[in-house]
PDB file of C-alpha atoms in Angstrom:
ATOM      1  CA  UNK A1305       0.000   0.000   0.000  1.00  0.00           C
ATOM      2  CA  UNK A1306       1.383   3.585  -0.635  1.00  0.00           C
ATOM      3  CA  UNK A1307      -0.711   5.294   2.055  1.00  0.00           C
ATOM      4  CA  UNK A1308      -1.346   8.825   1.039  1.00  0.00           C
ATOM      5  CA  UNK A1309       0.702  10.076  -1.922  1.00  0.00           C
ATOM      6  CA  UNK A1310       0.851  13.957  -2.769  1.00  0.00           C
ATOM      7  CA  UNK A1311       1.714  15.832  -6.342  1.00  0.00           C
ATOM      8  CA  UNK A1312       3.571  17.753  -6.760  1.00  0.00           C
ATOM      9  CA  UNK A1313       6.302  17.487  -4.683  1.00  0.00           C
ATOM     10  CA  UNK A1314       7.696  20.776  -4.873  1.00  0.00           C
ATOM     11  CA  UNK A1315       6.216  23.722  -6.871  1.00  0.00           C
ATOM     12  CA  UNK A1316       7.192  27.643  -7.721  1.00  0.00           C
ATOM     13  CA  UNK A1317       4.175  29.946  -8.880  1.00  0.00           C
ATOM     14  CA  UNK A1318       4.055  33.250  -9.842  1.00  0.00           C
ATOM     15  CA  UNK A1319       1.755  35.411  -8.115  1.00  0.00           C
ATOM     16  CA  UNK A1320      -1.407  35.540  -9.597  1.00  0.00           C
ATOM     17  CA  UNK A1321      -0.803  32.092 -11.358  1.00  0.00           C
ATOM     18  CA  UNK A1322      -3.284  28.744 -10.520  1.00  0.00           C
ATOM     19  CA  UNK A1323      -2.260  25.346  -9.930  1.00  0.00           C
ATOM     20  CA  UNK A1324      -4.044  22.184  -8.427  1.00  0.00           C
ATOM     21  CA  UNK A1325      -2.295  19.837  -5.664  1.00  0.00           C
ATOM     22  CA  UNK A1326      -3.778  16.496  -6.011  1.00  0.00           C
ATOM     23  CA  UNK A1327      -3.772  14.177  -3.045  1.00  0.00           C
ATOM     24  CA  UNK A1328      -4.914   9.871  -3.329  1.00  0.00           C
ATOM     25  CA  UNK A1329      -4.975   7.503  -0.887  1.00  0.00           C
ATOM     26  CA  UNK A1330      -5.381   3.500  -1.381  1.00  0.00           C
ATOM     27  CA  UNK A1331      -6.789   2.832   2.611  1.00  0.00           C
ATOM     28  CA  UNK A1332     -10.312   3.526   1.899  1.00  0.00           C
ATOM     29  CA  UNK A1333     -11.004   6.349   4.099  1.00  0.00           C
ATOM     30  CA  UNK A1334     -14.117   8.198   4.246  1.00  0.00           C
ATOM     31  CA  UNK A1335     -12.520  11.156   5.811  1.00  0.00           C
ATOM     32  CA  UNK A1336      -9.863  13.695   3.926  1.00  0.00           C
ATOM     33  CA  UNK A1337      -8.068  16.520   5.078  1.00  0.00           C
ATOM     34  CA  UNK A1338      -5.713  19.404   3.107  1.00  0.00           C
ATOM     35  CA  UNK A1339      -3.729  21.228   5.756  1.00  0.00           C
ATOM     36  CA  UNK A1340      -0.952  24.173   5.322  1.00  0.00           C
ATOM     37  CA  UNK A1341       2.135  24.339   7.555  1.00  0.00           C
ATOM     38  CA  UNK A1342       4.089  27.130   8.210  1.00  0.00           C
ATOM     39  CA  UNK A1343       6.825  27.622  10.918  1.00  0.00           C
ATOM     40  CA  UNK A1344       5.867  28.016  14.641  1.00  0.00           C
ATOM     41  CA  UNK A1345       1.953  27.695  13.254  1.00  0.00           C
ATOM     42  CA  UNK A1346       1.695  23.858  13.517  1.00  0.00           C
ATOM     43  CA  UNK A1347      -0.583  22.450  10.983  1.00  0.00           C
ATOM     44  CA  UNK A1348      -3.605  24.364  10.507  1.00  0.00           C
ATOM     45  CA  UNK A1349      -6.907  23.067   8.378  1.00  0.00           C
ATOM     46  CA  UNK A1350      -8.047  24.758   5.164  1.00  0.00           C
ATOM     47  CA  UNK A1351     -10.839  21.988   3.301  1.00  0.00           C
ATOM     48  CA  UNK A1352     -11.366  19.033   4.462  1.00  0.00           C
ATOM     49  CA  UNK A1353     -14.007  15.957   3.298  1.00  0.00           C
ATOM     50  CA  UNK A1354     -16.352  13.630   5.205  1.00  0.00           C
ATOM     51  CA  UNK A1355     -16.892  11.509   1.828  1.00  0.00           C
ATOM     52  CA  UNK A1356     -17.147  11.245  -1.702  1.00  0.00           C
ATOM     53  CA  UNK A1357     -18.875  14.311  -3.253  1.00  0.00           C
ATOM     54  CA  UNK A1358     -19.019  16.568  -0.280  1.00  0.00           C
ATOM     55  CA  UNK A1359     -16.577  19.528   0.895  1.00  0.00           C
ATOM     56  CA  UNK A1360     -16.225  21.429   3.508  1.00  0.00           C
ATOM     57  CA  UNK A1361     -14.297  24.682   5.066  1.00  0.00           C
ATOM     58  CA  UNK A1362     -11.436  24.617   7.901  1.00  0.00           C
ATOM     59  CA  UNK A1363      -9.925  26.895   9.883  1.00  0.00           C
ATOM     60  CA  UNK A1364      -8.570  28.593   6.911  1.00  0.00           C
ATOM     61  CA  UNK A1365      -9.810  28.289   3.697  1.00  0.00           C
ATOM     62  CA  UNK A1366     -10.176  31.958   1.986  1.00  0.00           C
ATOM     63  CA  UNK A1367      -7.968  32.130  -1.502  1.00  0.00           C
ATOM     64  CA  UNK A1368      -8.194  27.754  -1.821  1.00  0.00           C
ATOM     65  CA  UNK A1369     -10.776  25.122  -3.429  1.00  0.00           C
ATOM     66  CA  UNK A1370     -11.205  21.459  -3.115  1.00  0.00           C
ATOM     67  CA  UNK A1371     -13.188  18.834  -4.750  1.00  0.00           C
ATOM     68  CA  UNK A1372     -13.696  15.196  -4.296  1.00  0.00           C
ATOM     69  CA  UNK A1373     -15.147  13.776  -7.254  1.00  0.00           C
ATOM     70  CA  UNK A1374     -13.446  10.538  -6.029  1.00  0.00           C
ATOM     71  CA  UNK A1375     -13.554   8.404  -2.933  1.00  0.00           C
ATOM     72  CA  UNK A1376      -9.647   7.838  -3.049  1.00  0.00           C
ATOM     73  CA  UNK A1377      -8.867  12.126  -4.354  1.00  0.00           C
ATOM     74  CA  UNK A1378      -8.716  15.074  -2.920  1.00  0.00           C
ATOM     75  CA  UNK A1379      -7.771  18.335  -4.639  1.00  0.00           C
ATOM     76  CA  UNK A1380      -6.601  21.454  -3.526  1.00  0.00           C
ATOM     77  CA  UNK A1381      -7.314  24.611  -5.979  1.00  0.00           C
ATOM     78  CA  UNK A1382      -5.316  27.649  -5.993  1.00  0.00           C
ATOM     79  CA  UNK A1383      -6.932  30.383  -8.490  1.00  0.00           C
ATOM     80  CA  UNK A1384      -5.252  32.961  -7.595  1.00  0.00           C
ATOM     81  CA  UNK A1385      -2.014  32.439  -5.907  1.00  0.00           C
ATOM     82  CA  UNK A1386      -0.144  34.745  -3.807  1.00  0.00           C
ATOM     83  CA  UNK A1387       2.970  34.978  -1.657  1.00  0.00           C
ATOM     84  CA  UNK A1388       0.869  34.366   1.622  1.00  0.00           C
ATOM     85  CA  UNK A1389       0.386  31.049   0.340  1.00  0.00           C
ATOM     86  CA  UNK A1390       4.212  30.282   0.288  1.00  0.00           C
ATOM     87  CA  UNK A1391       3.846  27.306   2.520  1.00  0.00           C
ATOM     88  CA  UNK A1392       4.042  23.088   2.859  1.00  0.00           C
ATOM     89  CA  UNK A1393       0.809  21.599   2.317  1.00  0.00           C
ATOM     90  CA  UNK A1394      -0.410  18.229   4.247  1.00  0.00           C
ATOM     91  CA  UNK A1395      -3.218  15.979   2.579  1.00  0.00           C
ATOM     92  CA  UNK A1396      -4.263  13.229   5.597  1.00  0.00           C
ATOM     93  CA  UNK A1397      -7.084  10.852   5.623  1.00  0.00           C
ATOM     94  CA  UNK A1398      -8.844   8.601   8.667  1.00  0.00           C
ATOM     95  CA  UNK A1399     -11.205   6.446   9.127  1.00  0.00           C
ATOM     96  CA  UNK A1400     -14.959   8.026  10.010  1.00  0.00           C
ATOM     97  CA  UNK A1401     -14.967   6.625  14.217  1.00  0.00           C
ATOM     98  CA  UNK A1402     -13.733   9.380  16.388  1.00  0.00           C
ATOM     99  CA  UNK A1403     -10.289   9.684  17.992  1.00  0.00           C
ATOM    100  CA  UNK A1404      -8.998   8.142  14.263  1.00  0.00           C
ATOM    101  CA  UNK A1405      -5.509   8.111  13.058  1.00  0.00           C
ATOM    102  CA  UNK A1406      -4.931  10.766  11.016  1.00  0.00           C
ATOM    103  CA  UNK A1407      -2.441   9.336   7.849  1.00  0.00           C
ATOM    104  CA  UNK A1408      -0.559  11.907   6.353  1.00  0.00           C
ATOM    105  CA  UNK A1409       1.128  12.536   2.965  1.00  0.00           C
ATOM    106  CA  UNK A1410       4.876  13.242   2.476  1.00  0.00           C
ATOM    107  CA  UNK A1411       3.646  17.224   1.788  1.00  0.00           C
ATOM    108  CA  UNK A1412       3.616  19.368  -1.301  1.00  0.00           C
ATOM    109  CA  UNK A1413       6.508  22.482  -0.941  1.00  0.00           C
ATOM    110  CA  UNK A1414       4.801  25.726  -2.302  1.00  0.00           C
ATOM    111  CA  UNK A1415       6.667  28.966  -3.101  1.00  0.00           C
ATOM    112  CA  UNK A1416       4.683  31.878  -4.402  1.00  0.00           C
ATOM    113  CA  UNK A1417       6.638  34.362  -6.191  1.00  0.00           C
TER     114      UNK A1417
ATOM    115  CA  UNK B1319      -4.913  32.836  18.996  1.00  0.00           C
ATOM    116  CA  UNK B1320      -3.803  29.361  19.214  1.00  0.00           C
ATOM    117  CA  UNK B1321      -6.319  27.041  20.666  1.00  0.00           C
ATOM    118  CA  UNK B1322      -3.349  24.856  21.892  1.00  0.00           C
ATOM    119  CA  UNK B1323      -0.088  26.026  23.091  1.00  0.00           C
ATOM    120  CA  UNK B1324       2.885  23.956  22.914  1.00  0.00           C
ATOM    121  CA  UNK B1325       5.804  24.649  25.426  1.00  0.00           C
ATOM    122  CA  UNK B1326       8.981  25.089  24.609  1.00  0.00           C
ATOM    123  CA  UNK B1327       8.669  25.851  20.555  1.00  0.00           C
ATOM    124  CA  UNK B1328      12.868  24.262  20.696  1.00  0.00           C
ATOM    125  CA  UNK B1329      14.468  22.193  22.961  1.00  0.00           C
ATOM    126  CA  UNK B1330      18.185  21.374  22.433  1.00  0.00           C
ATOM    127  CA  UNK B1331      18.998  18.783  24.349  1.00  0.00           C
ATOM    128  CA  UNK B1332      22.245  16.391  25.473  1.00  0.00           C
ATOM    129  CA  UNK B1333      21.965  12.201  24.798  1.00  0.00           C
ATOM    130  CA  UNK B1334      21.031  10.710  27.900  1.00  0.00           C
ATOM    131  CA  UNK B1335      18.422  13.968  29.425  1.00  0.00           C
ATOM    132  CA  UNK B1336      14.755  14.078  30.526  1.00  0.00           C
ATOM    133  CA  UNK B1337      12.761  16.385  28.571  1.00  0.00           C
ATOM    134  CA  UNK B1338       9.139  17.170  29.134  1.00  0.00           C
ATOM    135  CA  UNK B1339       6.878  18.716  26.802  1.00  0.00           C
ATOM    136  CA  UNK B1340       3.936  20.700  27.513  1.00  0.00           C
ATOM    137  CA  UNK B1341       0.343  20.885  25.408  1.00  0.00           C
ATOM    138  CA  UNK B1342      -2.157  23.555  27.355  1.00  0.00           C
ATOM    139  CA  UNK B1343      -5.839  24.916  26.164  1.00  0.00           C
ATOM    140  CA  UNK B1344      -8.561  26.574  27.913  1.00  0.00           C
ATOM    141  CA  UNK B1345     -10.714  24.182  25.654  1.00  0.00           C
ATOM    142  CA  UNK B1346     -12.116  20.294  26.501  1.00  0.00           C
ATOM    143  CA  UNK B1347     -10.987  18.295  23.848  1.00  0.00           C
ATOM    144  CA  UNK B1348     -12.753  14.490  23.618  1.00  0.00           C
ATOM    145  CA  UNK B1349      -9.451  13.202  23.049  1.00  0.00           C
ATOM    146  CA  UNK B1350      -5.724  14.367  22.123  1.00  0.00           C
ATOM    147  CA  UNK B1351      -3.313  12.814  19.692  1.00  0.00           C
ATOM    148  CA  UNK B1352       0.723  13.102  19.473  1.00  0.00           C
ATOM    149  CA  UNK B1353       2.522  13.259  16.470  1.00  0.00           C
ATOM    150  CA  UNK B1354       5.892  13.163  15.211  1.00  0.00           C
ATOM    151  CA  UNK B1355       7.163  14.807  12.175  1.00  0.00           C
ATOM    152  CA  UNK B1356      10.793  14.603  10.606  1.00  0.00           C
ATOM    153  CA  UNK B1357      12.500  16.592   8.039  1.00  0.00           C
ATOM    154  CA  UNK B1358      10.492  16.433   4.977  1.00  0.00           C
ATOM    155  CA  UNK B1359       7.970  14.027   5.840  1.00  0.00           C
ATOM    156  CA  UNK B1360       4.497  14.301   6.923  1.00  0.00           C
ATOM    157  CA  UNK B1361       3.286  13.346  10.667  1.00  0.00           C
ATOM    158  CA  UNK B1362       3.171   9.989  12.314  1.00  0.00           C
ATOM    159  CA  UNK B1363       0.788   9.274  14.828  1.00  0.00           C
ATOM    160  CA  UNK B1364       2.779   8.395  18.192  1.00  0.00           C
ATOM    161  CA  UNK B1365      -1.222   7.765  20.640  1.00  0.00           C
ATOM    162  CA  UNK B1366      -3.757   8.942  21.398  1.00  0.00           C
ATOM    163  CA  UNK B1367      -5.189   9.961  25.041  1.00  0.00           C
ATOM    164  CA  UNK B1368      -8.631   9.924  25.418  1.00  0.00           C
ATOM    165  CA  UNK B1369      -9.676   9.628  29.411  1.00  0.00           C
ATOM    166  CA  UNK B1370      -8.899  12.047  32.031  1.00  0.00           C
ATOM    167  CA  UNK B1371      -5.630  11.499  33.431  1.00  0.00           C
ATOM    168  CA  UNK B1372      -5.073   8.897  31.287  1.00  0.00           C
ATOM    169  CA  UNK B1373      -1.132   7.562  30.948  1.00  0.00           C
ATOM    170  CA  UNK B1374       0.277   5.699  28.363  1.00  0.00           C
ATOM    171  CA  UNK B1375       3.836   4.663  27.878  1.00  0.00           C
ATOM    172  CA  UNK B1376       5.375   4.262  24.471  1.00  0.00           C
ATOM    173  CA  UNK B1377       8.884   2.781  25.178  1.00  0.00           C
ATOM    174  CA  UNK B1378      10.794   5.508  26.821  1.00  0.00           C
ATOM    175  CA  UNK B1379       8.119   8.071  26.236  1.00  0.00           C
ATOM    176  CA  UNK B1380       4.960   8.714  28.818  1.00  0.00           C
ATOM    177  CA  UNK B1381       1.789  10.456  27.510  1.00  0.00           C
ATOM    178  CA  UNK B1382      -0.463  12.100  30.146  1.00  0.00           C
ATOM    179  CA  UNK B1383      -3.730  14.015  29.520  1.00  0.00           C
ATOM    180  CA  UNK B1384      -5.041  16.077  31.914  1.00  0.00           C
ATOM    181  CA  UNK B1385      -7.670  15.291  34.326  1.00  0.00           C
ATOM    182  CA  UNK B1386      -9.537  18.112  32.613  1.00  0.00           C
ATOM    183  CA  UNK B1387      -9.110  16.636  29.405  1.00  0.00           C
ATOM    184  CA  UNK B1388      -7.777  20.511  28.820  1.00  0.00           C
ATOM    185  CA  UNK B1389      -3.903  19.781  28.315  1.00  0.00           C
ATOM    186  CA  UNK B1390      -1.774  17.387  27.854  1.00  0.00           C
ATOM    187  CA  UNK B1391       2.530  15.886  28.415  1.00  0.00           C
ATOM    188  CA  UNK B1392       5.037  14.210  26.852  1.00  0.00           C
ATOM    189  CA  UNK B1393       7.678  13.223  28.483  1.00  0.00           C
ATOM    190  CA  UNK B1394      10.930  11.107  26.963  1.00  0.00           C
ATOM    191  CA  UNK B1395      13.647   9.618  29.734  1.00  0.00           C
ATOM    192  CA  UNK B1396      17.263   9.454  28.242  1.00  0.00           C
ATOM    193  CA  UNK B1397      16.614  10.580  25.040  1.00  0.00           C
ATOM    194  CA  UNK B1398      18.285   9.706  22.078  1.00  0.00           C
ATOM    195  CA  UNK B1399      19.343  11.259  18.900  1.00  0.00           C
ATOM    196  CA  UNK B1400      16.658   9.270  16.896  1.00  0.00           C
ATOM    197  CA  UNK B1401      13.993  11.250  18.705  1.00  0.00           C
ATOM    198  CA  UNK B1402      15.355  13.881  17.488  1.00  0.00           C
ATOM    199  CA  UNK B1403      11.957  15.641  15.543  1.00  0.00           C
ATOM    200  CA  UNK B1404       9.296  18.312  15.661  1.00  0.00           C
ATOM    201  CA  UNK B1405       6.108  16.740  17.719  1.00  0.00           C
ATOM    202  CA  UNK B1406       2.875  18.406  17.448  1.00  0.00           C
ATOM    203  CA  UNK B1407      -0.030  17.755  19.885  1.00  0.00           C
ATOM    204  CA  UNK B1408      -3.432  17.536  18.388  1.00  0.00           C
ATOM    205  CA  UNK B1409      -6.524  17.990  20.000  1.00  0.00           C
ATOM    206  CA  UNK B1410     -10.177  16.338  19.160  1.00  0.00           C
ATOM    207  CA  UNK B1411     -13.735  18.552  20.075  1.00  0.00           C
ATOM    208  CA  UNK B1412     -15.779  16.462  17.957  1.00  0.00           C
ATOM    209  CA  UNK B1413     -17.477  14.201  20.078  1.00  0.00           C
ATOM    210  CA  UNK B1414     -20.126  12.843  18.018  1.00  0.00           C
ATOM    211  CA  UNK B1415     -18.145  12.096  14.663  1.00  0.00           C
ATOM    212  CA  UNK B1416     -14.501  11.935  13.891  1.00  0.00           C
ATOM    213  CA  UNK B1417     -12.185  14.421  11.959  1.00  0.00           C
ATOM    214  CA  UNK B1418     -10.957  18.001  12.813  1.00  0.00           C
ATOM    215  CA  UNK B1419      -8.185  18.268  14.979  1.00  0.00           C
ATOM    216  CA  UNK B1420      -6.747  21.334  16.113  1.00  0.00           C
ATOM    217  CA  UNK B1421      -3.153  21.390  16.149  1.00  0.00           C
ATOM    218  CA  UNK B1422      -0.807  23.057  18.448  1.00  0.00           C
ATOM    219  CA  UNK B1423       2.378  24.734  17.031  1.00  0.00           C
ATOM    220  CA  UNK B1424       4.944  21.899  17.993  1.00  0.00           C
ATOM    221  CA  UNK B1425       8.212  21.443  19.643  1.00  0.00           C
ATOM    222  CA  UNK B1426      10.813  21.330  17.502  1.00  0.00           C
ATOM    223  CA  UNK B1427      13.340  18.584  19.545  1.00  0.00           C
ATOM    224  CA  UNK B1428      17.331  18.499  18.923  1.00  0.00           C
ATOM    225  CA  UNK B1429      19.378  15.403  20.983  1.00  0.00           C
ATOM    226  CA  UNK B1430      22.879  16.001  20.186  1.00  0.00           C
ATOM    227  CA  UNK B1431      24.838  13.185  20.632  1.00  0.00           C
TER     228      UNK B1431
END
């Protein structure tokens, strides 16, 4: 099993310039999660997905879309990028019971120019 | 304002020490997860705590959460350069479904050898 795989790995926009990070898992979880890191912030939620077809916003989601058209993908939209989004994106997934493992992704490096 | 603060944010530390690290909220959480993350890679789940003072030992690291279910320890005996990481505490309010977690800003951990 590969877990949770990310793409890309490493990316350099322009501001203004769009791109999509596309997450997949193979584990069959209902539950998916995009998150943004950035240092002393910790990981902080932007979209996140209780199942196929269904989105919903985190703790910060202005300036990003998602869509899960697909049980195993998650994508993250940026239409618009800018230099505030310079930052290391996390795509997890769990199992629906509560208190589930969270399985993270190797993370996608963004740098907004 | 961060829901959960993590003390210290870096702790450099000699082979061999104690170290205790410190996860405090003003909030109830249903249950609290530790993570570790290294360079480049995405968490790992270390436990979860889910009673009130509620210990569990993971080799040479003990997990506490608080009696309160408000905050939460870690704390490693003789540590080792392979712990060596940045750990993240993450915090549950959903009761009634899984998902969300809040995560605190981490503590970025250096054991020189």
């Amino acid at each position: 099993n590969a877990g949770v795989t990310q793409t890309p790995k490493f990316r350099v926009l322009k501001t203004g310039q769009s791109m999509t990070l596309l997450c997949a898992q193979d584990m069959n979880h209902e539950y998916m999660y995009w998150y943004r890191q950035d240092p002393g912030m910790g990981l902080r939620l932007i979209h996140y997905s209780v199942g196929e077809g269904t989105t919903a916003k985190g703790e910060v989601p202005d300036g990003y879309n998602v869509s899960r058209l697909k049980k195993q993908n998650f994508l993250l939209g940026l239409e618009s990028a800018a230099p505030s989004q310079t930052s290391v994106y996390f795509c997890a997934s769990s199992r629906i019971q509560v208190q589930e493992t969270q399985y993270f992704g190797p993370g996608t490096r963004l740098l907004v120019l | 304002t961060q829901l959960l603060e993590q003390s210290p944010q870096f702790l450099s530390i000699q082979e061999g020490e104690n170290l205790t690290v410190y996860c405090n909220s003003s909030s109830v959480f249903s249950s609290l997860q530790w993570y570790r993350q290294e360079p480049g890679e995405g968490p790992v789940l270390l436990v979860t705590v889910v009673t009130g003072g509620e210990v569990k030992k993971l080799k040479r690291l003990t997990f506490q959460f608080g009696d309160a279910r408000k905050d939460s320890s870690l704390h490693i005996t003789a540590a080792q350069p392979g712990d060596t990481g940045l750990y993240l505490c993450a915090g549950n309010r959903n009761y009634n479904q899984g998902g969300k977690l809040i995560f605190g800003q981490g503590t970025e951990l250096s054991v020189k050898p």
